[in-house]
CSV table of C-alpha atoms and ligand atoms in Angstrom, one decimal:
chain,number,residue,atom,x,y,z
A,10,MET,CA,84.2,-40.3,-88.6
A,11,SER,CA,86.7,-39.5,-91.6
A,12,TYR,CA,89.4,-41.0,-93.3
A,13,GLN,CA,91.0,-37.6,-93.6
A,14,PHE,CA,92.8,-34.8,-91.5
A,15,PRO,CA,90.6,-32.8,-89.5
A,16,THR,CA,92.7,-29.6,-90.6
A,17,TYR,CA,89.4,-28.5,-91.8
A,18,ALA,CA,86.0,-27.3,-89.3
A,19,ARG,CA,83.9,-28.0,-91.6
A,20,TRP,CA,80.3,-27.3,-91.9
A,21,ASN,CA,77.9,-29.7,-91.3
A,22,VAL,CA,76.4,-28.9,-95.0
A,23,THR,CA,77.0,-31.6,-97.6
A,24,VAL,CA,76.0,-30.0,-100.7
A,25,LYS,CA,74.4,-31.9,-103.7
A,26,GLU,CA,74.0,-29.1,-106.1
A,27,ALA,CA,75.3,-25.7,-107.4
A,28,LYS,CA,74.1,-22.7,-109.6
A,29,GLY,CA,75.0,-19.3,-109.4
A,30,SER,CA,74.8,-17.9,-106.0
A,31,TRP,CA,73.1,-20.7,-104.9
A,32,VAL,CA,73.8,-24.5,-103.5
A,33,ILE,CA,71.3,-26.9,-102.3
A,34,ASP,CA,72.4,-29.8,-99.4
A,35,GLU,CA,71.6,-33.3,-99.4
A,36,HIS,CA,67.9,-32.7,-97.3
A,37,ASN,CA,67.1,-30.0,-100.4
A,38,GLN,CA,68.0,-26.9,-98.4
A,39,LYS,CA,69.1,-23.9,-100.3
A,40,TYR,CA,71.6,-21.6,-99.3
A,41,LEU,CA,72.7,-18.3,-100.8
A,42,ASP,CA,76.1,-18.6,-101.2
A,43,PHE,CA,78.4,-15.4,-100.0
A,44,VAL,CA,81.4,-17.7,-99.7
A,45,SER,CA,81.7,-18.7,-103.5
A,46,GLY,CA,84.0,-21.1,-102.6
A,47,ILE,CA,86.7,-18.5,-100.7
A,48,ALA,CA,86.2,-15.8,-103.5
A,49,VAL,CA,87.0,-18.4,-106.3
A,50,CYS,CA,83.4,-18.6,-107.9
A,51,ASN,CA,83.1,-15.4,-109.4
A,52,LEU,CA,80.9,-16.1,-112.1
A,53,GLY,CA,78.5,-18.0,-109.3
A,54,HIS,CA,78.7,-21.5,-109.8
A,55,ALA,CA,78.6,-24.0,-112.7
A,56,ASP,CA,78.8,-21.2,-115.2
A,57,GLU,CA,77.6,-22.1,-118.4
A,58,ASP,CA,80.7,-20.7,-120.7
A,59,VAL,CA,83.5,-22.1,-118.1
A,60,LEU,CA,81.1,-25.2,-118.5
A,61,THR,CA,81.5,-25.3,-122.2
A,62,SER,CA,84.8,-24.4,-122.7
A,63,ILE,CA,85.9,-27.1,-120.3
A,64,GLN,CA,83.9,-29.8,-122.0
A,65,GLU,CA,86.1,-28.6,-125.4
A,66,GLN,CA,89.1,-29.0,-123.9
A,67,LEU,CA,88.1,-32.1,-122.3
A,68,GLY,CA,87.4,-33.7,-125.7
A,69,LYS,CA,90.8,-32.6,-127.1
A,70,TYR,CA,93.2,-33.6,-124.6
A,71,TRP,CA,93.4,-32.7,-120.7
A,72,HIS,CA,97.4,-33.1,-119.9
A,73,MET,CA,100.4,-32.8,-122.2
A,74,SER,CA,103.2,-31.4,-119.8
A,75,ASN,CA,104.9,-28.0,-120.5
A,76,LEU,CA,107.1,-30.1,-122.3
A,77,PHE,CA,105.0,-29.1,-125.6
A,78,GLN,CA,103.8,-25.7,-127.1
A,79,GLN,CA,100.2,-25.2,-125.3
A,80,PRO,CA,98.4,-22.3,-127.2
A,81,ILE,CA,95.7,-22.4,-124.6
A,82,GLN,CA,98.5,-21.5,-122.1
A,83,GLU,CA,99.5,-18.3,-124.5
A,84,GLU,CA,95.9,-17.4,-124.5
A,85,VAL,CA,95.6,-17.0,-120.7
A,86,ALA,CA,98.8,-15.5,-120.6
A,87,LYS,CA,98.3,-12.7,-123.3
A,88,LYS,CA,94.7,-11.8,-121.6
A,89,LEU,CA,96.5,-11.4,-117.9
A,90,VAL,CA,99.6,-9.3,-119.0
A,91,GLU,CA,96.8,-7.1,-121.1
A,92,SER,CA,94.9,-6.4,-118.2
A,93,SER,CA,98.1,-6.2,-115.7
A,94,ASP,CA,101.3,-4.1,-115.4
A,95,GLY,CA,103.2,-7.2,-116.4
A,96,ASP,CA,104.8,-8.6,-119.0
A,97,ALA,CA,104.8,-12.6,-118.6
A,98,VAL,CA,103.7,-15.4,-117.1
A,99,PHE,CA,104.2,-18.2,-115.2
A,100,PHE,CA,101.7,-20.6,-114.1
A,101,CYS,CA,100.9,-22.7,-111.1
A,102,ASN,CA,98.5,-24.4,-109.5
A,103,SER,CA,97.4,-22.6,-106.2
A,104,GLY,CA,97.7,-19.2,-105.0
A,105,ALA,CA,100.8,-20.7,-102.5
A,106,GLU,CA,102.8,-21.7,-105.6
A,107,ALA,CA,102.2,-18.0,-107.2
A,108,ASN,CA,103.6,-16.4,-103.8
A,109,GLU,CA,106.5,-19.1,-104.0
A,110,ALA,CA,107.3,-18.6,-107.5
A,111,ALA,CA,107.4,-14.5,-106.6
A,112,ILE,CA,109.6,-15.0,-103.9
A,113,LYS,CA,112.3,-16.9,-105.3
A,114,LEU,CA,112.1,-14.9,-108.4
A,115,ALA,CA,112.8,-12.0,-105.9
A,116,ARG,CA,115.6,-13.4,-104.5
A,117,LYS,CA,117.3,-14.5,-107.9
A,118,PHE,CA,116.9,-11.2,-109.9
A,119,THR,CA,118.1,-9.1,-106.8
A,120,GLY,CA,120.5,-11.7,-105.5
A,121,LYS,CA,118.9,-10.0,-102.0
A,122,THR,CA,117.2,-12.8,-99.2
A,123,LYS,CA,115.1,-10.4,-97.4
A,124,ILE,CA,111.1,-9.8,-98.0
A,125,VAL,CA,109.2,-7.7,-95.7
A,126,THR,CA,105.7,-8.3,-95.6
A,127,PHE,CA,103.1,-7.4,-92.8
A,128,TYR,CA,101.3,-8.5,-90.0
A,129,GLN,CA,97.9,-10.3,-90.3
A,130,SER,CA,98.4,-10.9,-93.9
A,131,PHE,CA,98.0,-14.0,-95.6
A,132,HIS,CA,100.1,-16.0,-98.3
A,133,GLY,CA,99.9,-19.2,-98.1
A,134,ARG,CA,100.7,-22.5,-96.3
A,135,THR,CA,103.8,-23.4,-97.8
A,136,PHE,CA,107.5,-22.8,-95.9
A,137,ALA,CA,108.3,-20.0,-97.5
A,138,THR,CA,104.8,-18.5,-98.1
A,139,MET,CA,103.5,-19.7,-94.1
A,140,SER,CA,107.2,-17.9,-93.1
A,141,ALA,CA,105.5,-14.7,-95.5
A,142,THR,CA,102.5,-14.9,-93.2
A,143,GLY,CA,102.5,-12.1,-90.5
A,144,GLN,CA,99.9,-14.6,-88.3
A,145,GLU,CA,101.9,-16.3,-85.6
A,146,LYS,CA,98.4,-18.8,-85.4
A,147,ILE,CA,99.6,-20.0,-89.1
A,148,GLN,CA,103.3,-20.7,-88.0
A,149,GLN,CA,102.8,-22.0,-84.4
A,150,GLY,CA,104.3,-25.4,-84.3
A,151,PHE,CA,106.7,-25.6,-88.0
A,152,GLY,CA,109.5,-23.5,-86.8
A,153,PRO,CA,112.0,-23.4,-87.8
A,154,LEU,CA,110.6,-20.9,-90.3
A,155,LEU,CA,112.3,-19.0,-93.1
A,156,GLU,CA,114.7,-16.6,-91.5
A,157,THR,CA,114.4,-13.6,-93.9
A,158,PHE,CA,111.4,-12.2,-93.5
A,159,GLU,CA,110.3,-9.2,-92.0
A,160,TYR,CA,107.0,-8.1,-90.6
A,161,LEU,CA,106.0,-4.5,-90.1
A,162,PRO,CA,102.4,-3.4,-89.2
A,163,TYR,CA,99.7,-2.6,-92.1
A,164,ASN,CA,98.9,0.8,-93.0
A,165,ASP,CA,101.6,2.3,-90.4
A,166,VAL,CA,103.6,5.1,-92.9
A,167,GLN,CA,105.9,5.3,-90.3
A,168,GLN,CA,107.7,1.9,-89.7
A,169,LEU,CA,108.8,1.9,-93.1
A,170,ASP,CA,111.3,4.5,-93.3
A,171,HIS,CA,113.6,1.8,-91.1
A,172,LEU,CA,114.1,-0.3,-94.1
A,173,GLN,CA,117.7,-1.0,-95.0
A,174,ASP,CA,118.8,-1.4,-98.9
A,175,ASP,CA,118.9,-5.8,-98.0
A,176,VAL,CA,115.8,-5.5,-98.8
A,177,ALA,CA,114.9,-7.8,-102.1
A,178,ALA,CA,110.8,-7.1,-102.1
A,179,ILE,CA,108.3,-6.0,-100.2
A,180,MET,CA,105.0,-7.8,-100.8
A,181,LEU,CA,101.2,-7.4,-99.8
A,182,GLU,CA,98.1,-7.4,-100.1
A,183,VAL,CA,96.2,-4.5,-101.1
A,184,VAL,CA,93.2,-5.5,-99.1
A,185,GLN,CA,94.3,-8.0,-96.5
A,186,GLY,CA,91.8,-10.9,-96.7
A,187,GLU,CA,92.1,-13.1,-94.4
A,188,GLY,CA,93.3,-11.0,-91.9
A,189,GLY,CA,90.1,-8.9,-91.6
A,190,VAL,CA,88.8,-7.5,-95.0
A,191,VAL,CA,91.7,-4.3,-94.1
A,192,PRO,CA,92.0,-2.4,-97.4
A,193,ALA,CA,95.5,-0.7,-97.7
A,194,THR,CA,95.1,3.2,-97.5
A,195,GLU,CA,96.4,5.3,-100.4
A,196,ASP,CA,99.7,7.4,-97.9
A,197,PHE,CA,100.7,3.2,-97.5
A,198,ILE,CA,100.6,2.4,-101.0
A,199,SER,CA,102.1,5.5,-102.2
A,200,LYS,CA,104.9,5.3,-98.9
A,201,VAL,CA,105.5,1.3,-99.9
A,202,LYS,CA,106.5,2.4,-103.1
A,203,GLU,CA,108.0,4.9,-102.3
A,204,THR,CA,110.6,2.6,-100.6
A,205,CYS,CA,110.7,-0.2,-103.1
A,206,GLU,CA,112.3,2.3,-105.5
A,207,LYS,CA,114.7,4.0,-103.1
A,208,LEU,CA,116.1,0.8,-101.8
A,209,GLY,CA,116.0,-1.3,-105.1
A,210,ALA,CA,113.3,-3.4,-103.5
A,211,LEU,CA,110.5,-5.3,-105.9
A,212,LEU,CA,107.2,-4.9,-104.8
A,213,ILE,CA,105.4,-7.9,-104.9
A,214,ILE,CA,101.4,-7.6,-105.2
A,215,ASP,CA,99.9,-10.5,-103.6
A,216,GLU,CA,95.9,-10.9,-106.1
A,217,VAL,CA,95.5,-14.0,-105.1
A,218,GLN,CA,91.6,-13.1,-103.0
A,219,THR,CA,91.6,-9.6,-104.4
A,220,GLY,CA,92.0,-10.4,-108.0
A,221,ILE,CA,90.2,-11.2,-111.2
A,222,GLY,CA,87.5,-8.7,-110.7
A,223,ARG,CA,86.8,-9.3,-107.1
A,224,THR,CA,86.7,-5.6,-106.2
A,225,GLY,CA,85.9,-4.2,-109.5
A,226,LYS,CA,88.8,-4.0,-111.3
A,227,PRO,CA,90.8,-6.8,-113.0
A,228,PHE,CA,93.3,-6.4,-110.1
A,229,ALA,CA,92.7,-4.8,-106.5
A,230,TYR,CA,95.9,-2.8,-107.2
A,231,GLN,CA,94.5,-0.9,-110.1
A,232,HIS,CA,92.4,1.3,-107.4
A,233,TYR,CA,96.0,2.7,-106.6
A,234,ASN,CA,98.5,4.8,-108.4
A,235,LEU,CA,100.9,1.9,-108.7
A,236,SER,CA,102.8,-0.6,-111.3
A,237,PRO,CA,103.8,-3.7,-109.3
A,238,ASP,CA,107.1,-6.0,-110.6
A,239,ILE,CA,105.1,-9.0,-109.8
A,240,ILE,CA,101.3,-9.8,-108.7
A,241,THR,CA,100.4,-13.1,-108.3
A,242,SER,CA,97.2,-14.3,-108.7
A,243,ALA,CA,94.9,-17.9,-108.1
A,244,LYS,CA,91.6,-18.3,-106.3
A,245,GLY,CA,89.1,-16.6,-108.8
A,246,LEU,CA,91.3,-17.3,-112.0
A,247,GLY,CA,89.9,-21.1,-112.8
A,248,SER,CA,86.2,-20.2,-111.5
A,249,GLY,CA,87.5,-23.1,-109.2
A,250,LEU,CA,89.8,-25.4,-111.5
A,251,PRO,CA,92.9,-25.3,-109.5
A,252,VAL,CA,95.5,-22.7,-111.3
A,253,GLY,CA,97.7,-19.8,-110.0
A,254,ALA,CA,99.5,-17.5,-111.8
A,255,MET,CA,102.7,-15.0,-111.4
A,256,ILE,CA,102.6,-12.5,-113.8
A,257,GLY,CA,106.2,-10.2,-113.6
A,258,LYS,CA,107.3,-7.2,-115.9
A,259,LYS,CA,110.0,-7.8,-118.8
A,260,HIS,CA,113.0,-6.6,-116.2
A,261,LEU,CA,112.4,-10.1,-114.7
A,262,VAL,CA,112.0,-12.5,-117.2
A,263,GLU,CA,115.3,-13.6,-118.0
A,264,THR,CA,116.1,-14.3,-114.5
A,265,PHE,CA,113.3,-17.6,-114.7
A,266,GLY,CA,115.1,-19.3,-117.8
A,267,PRO,CA,115.1,-23.0,-118.5
A,268,GLY,CA,115.3,-25.1,-115.8
A,269,SER,CA,114.8,-22.3,-113.4
A,270,HIS,CA,111.4,-23.2,-111.8
A,271,GLY,CA,108.7,-25.3,-113.0
A,272,SER,CA,105.6,-27.4,-112.1
A,273,THR,CA,104.4,-30.7,-113.4
A,274,PHE,CA,100.7,-29.5,-113.2
A,275,GLY,CA,101.4,-25.9,-114.0
A,276,GLY,CA,99.2,-24.1,-116.7
A,277,ASN,CA,97.2,-27.5,-117.2
A,278,PRO,CA,94.7,-27.6,-119.9
A,279,ILE,CA,91.4,-27.8,-118.5
A,280,SER,CA,92.4,-25.4,-115.4
A,281,MET,CA,93.5,-23.3,-118.9
A,282,ALA,CA,90.2,-23.7,-120.6
A,283,ALA,CA,88.5,-22.3,-117.2
A,284,ALA,CA,90.8,-19.2,-116.9
A,285,LYS,CA,90.3,-18.5,-120.6
A,286,ALA,CA,86.5,-18.3,-120.3
A,287,THR,CA,86.6,-16.6,-116.9
A,288,LEU,CA,88.7,-13.9,-118.0
A,289,ALA,CA,86.7,-13.3,-121.2
A,290,LYS,CA,84.2,-12.4,-119.1
A,291,ILE,CA,84.8,-10.4,-116.0
A,292,PHE,CA,88.0,-8.7,-117.4
A,293,GLU,CA,85.0,-7.0,-119.8
A,294,GLU,CA,84.7,-3.0,-118.5
A,295,GLU,CA,80.4,-3.5,-118.7
A,296,PHE,CA,81.1,-6.4,-116.5
A,297,LEU,CA,83.5,-4.6,-114.0
A,298,LYS,CA,81.3,-1.4,-113.9
A,299,GLU,CA,78.4,-3.4,-112.7
A,300,VAL,CA,80.7,-5.3,-109.8
A,301,GLU,CA,81.1,-1.2,-108.6
A,302,LYS,CA,77.6,-0.4,-108.6
A,303,LYS,CA,76.6,-3.9,-107.0
A,304,SER,CA,79.3,-2.8,-104.4
A,305,HIS,CA,77.8,0.5,-103.8
A,306,TYR,CA,74.5,-0.9,-103.6
A,307,PHE,CA,75.7,-2.9,-101.1
A,308,ILE,CA,77.4,-1.0,-98.6
A,309,GLU,CA,75.2,1.5,-98.5
A,310,LYS,CA,71.9,-0.9,-98.3
A,311,LEU,CA,74.5,-2.9,-94.8
A,312,ASN,CA,75.0,0.6,-93.6
A,313,ASN,CA,71.2,1.8,-93.3
A,314,VAL,CA,70.0,-1.7,-91.7
A,315,ILE,CA,73.0,-2.4,-89.5
A,316,GLY,CA,75.6,0.0,-89.4
A,317,THR,CA,74.4,1.5,-86.3
A,318,HIS,CA,73.6,-1.8,-84.3
A,319,PHE,CA,75.6,-1.8,-81.1
A,320,LEU,CA,77.5,-5.2,-82.4
A,321,VAL,CA,78.5,-3.0,-85.3
A,322,GLU,CA,82.2,-1.3,-85.8
A,323,GLU,CA,81.9,-0.8,-89.2
A,324,VAL,CA,81.4,-2.4,-92.8
A,325,ARG,CA,84.2,-2.1,-95.1
A,326,GLY,CA,86.0,-3.5,-98.1
A,327,LYS,CA,86.1,-3.2,-101.6
A,328,GLY,CA,84.3,-4.4,-104.7
A,329,LEU,CA,82.6,-7.6,-103.3
A,330,LEU,CA,85.4,-8.0,-100.8
A,331,LEU,CA,83.1,-6.7,-98.0
A,332,GLY,CA,83.2,-7.2,-94.2
A,333,ILE,CA,81.2,-6.5,-91.2
A,334,SER,CA,84.0,-5.4,-89.1
A,335,CYS,CA,81.9,-6.1,-84.7
A,336,LYS,CA,83.1,-5.6,-81.3
A,337,GLU,CA,82.9,-9.1,-80.4
A,338,GLU,CA,83.7,-12.6,-82.0
A,339,ILE,CA,81.7,-13.2,-84.7
A,340,GLY,CA,82.0,-17.5,-84.2
A,341,GLU,CA,78.4,-17.5,-83.4
A,342,ILE,CA,76.7,-15.3,-85.8
A,343,ILE,CA,78.3,-17.4,-89.0
A,344,GLN,CA,76.6,-19.8,-87.6
A,345,GLN,CA,73.0,-18.4,-87.1
A,346,LEU,CA,73.4,-16.6,-90.5
A,347,ARG,CA,74.2,-20.3,-92.0
A,348,GLU,CA,71.1,-21.4,-90.4
A,349,GLU,CA,69.0,-18.8,-92.3
A,350,GLN,CA,70.8,-20.5,-95.3
A,351,LEU,CA,72.8,-17.4,-95.5
A,352,LEU,CA,77.1,-18.4,-96.1
A,353,THR,CA,79.4,-16.0,-94.9
A,354,LEU,CA,82.8,-16.8,-93.3
A,355,PRO,CA,85.1,-15.0,-91.1
A,356,ALA,CA,88.3,-13.3,-91.4
A,357,GLY,CA,89.8,-13.0,-88.2
A,358,PRO,CA,87.7,-13.2,-85.0
A,359,ASN,CA,85.7,-10.4,-85.4
A,360,VAL,CA,85.2,-9.7,-89.5
A,361,ILE,CA,82.1,-11.1,-91.1
A,362,ARG,CA,83.2,-11.7,-94.8
A,363,LEU,CA,80.8,-11.6,-97.6
A,364,LEU,CA,82.0,-12.9,-101.1
A,365,PRO,CA,79.5,-12.9,-103.5
A,366,PRO,CA,79.5,-14.2,-106.6
A,367,LEU,CA,80.0,-11.3,-108.9
A,368,THR,CA,77.5,-12.0,-111.0
A,369,VAL,CA,75.4,-11.7,-107.7
A,370,THR,CA,71.5,-9.7,-108.3
A,371,TYR,CA,70.6,-7.1,-106.2
A,372,GLU,CA,67.5,-9.4,-105.7
A,373,GLU,CA,70.0,-11.6,-103.8
A,374,MET,CA,71.3,-9.1,-102.3
A,375,ASP,CA,68.5,-7.7,-100.9
A,376,VAL,CA,67.4,-11.5,-99.5
A,377,ALA,CA,71.4,-11.7,-97.7
A,378,ILE,CA,70.6,-8.2,-96.3
A,379,GLU,CA,67.3,-9.3,-94.9
A,380,LYS,CA,69.0,-12.1,-93.6
A,381,ILE,CA,72.1,-10.0,-92.0
A,382,ASN,CA,69.1,-8.1,-90.3
A,383,GLN,CA,67.5,-11.0,-89.1
A,384,VAL,CA,70.1,-12.6,-87.2
A,385,PHE,CA,71.4,-9.4,-85.9
A,386,SER,CA,68.4,-8.3,-84.1
A,387,LYS,CA,68.3,-11.0,-82.9
A,388,GLN,CA,71.7,-10.4,-81.1
A,389,LYS,CA,70.3,-7.6,-79.1
A,390,GLN,CA,67.6,-9.5,-77.5
A,391,SER,CA,69.6,-12.2,-76.6
A,392,VAL,CA,72.2,-9.9,-74.9
A,393,LEU,CA,69.6,-7.8,-73.4
A,394,SER,CA,67.9,-11.0,-72.1
A,395,GLU,CA,70.9,-11.9,-70.1
B,9,LIG,C1,94.0,-17.6,-100.2
B,9,LIG,C2,95.1,-17.1,-100.4
B,9,LIG,C3,96.6,-17.4,-100.5
B,9,LIG,C4,96.7,-18.8,-100.6
B,9,LIG,O1,96.4,-19.4,-101.9
B,9,LIG,P1,95.9,-21.4,-101.9
B,9,LIG,O2,95.5,-21.5,-103.3
B,9,LIG,O3,95.4,-21.4,-100.7
B,9,LIG,O4,97.4,-21.5,-101.7
B,9,LIG,C5,97.9,-16.6,-101.2
B,9,LIG,N1,96.8,-15.4,-100.5
B,9,LIG,C6,96.3,-14.7,-100.7
B,9,LIG,C7,96.3,-13.3,-100.4
B,9,LIG,C8,95.1,-15.8,-100.0
B,9,LIG,O5,93.9,-15.1,-99.9
């Protein structure tokens, strides 16, 4: 019996404590956490520097509103601008809000209404971002949706040719996260960029899941030859404190003048303190290089161990946003992995998504691979015994 709406199919796990890559439940069962709060706790659980930063800010004040000057917002904004192609930041509280801001800004700046997004994308649960999300199951029962979104197939270069100059913006993830851990191809990204230039449309990159070092760069678009007009961030930005950010280029700044948009909690100083400490660590070159190295190690070892398993289609992703794409539904496997004390999550019906903290050790990756191997070996037996 719960006093909450049953919007989540929760696991039967109650966490007592979490530290680094590990969580301990109420029965002292210890799990290796390759979910990281859904790509949020990129520094692992309870990072000391984030904790200290939050505590220091709590000792000063924890809410003031955006009526006041807030130097800590400026510090975080500066760091985001210096590590991206953007020039100015708008702070909010979530990924959906960051995308909502991007959609509003794109409409107001261009004076056009149509936004192009892609099938299997995920952009959030508010009306605009649910409408932007190219998945029927997310939208079912909530219509009529915002009508000005057009969906195209992801990684399909040809379809972009049919767009007209009534497009305000093209919005996409460079690795579709919820939609199955699908990286964009180089060709597709070049074509998206070219199309935006041709049509006078803005390019919005949704980095809510892929950003903040998750793929081994500050933002995943930096793997491509790309300079987006707008970048949205959230999830990993505050290491678990709620914060979102929309980062935009200089030419857009005047469009969001005083009174045009806002958020009471946006840029809350406690979230800013968390973001400041998070970015100070993750946006270091050495740290990001290490993420790339871990990624190569993990992908190679995963491929060696389960690459030829009859269920496995491919191991894919970027950095430490990885997916094991399978030929059958994987709900059962995720549950079995959990029983082996490895926490993972699905991305669509057939993909096991692995989101270890970026601070994961090589030993921990080995432990995970061992558990994955165990569970996949069992699949073989149970199918053969049928
Ligand atoms: C999680 C996610 C969102 C939504 O973020 P919320 O903070 O849940 O609103 C939007 N876009 C992408 C790519 C995401 O992964």
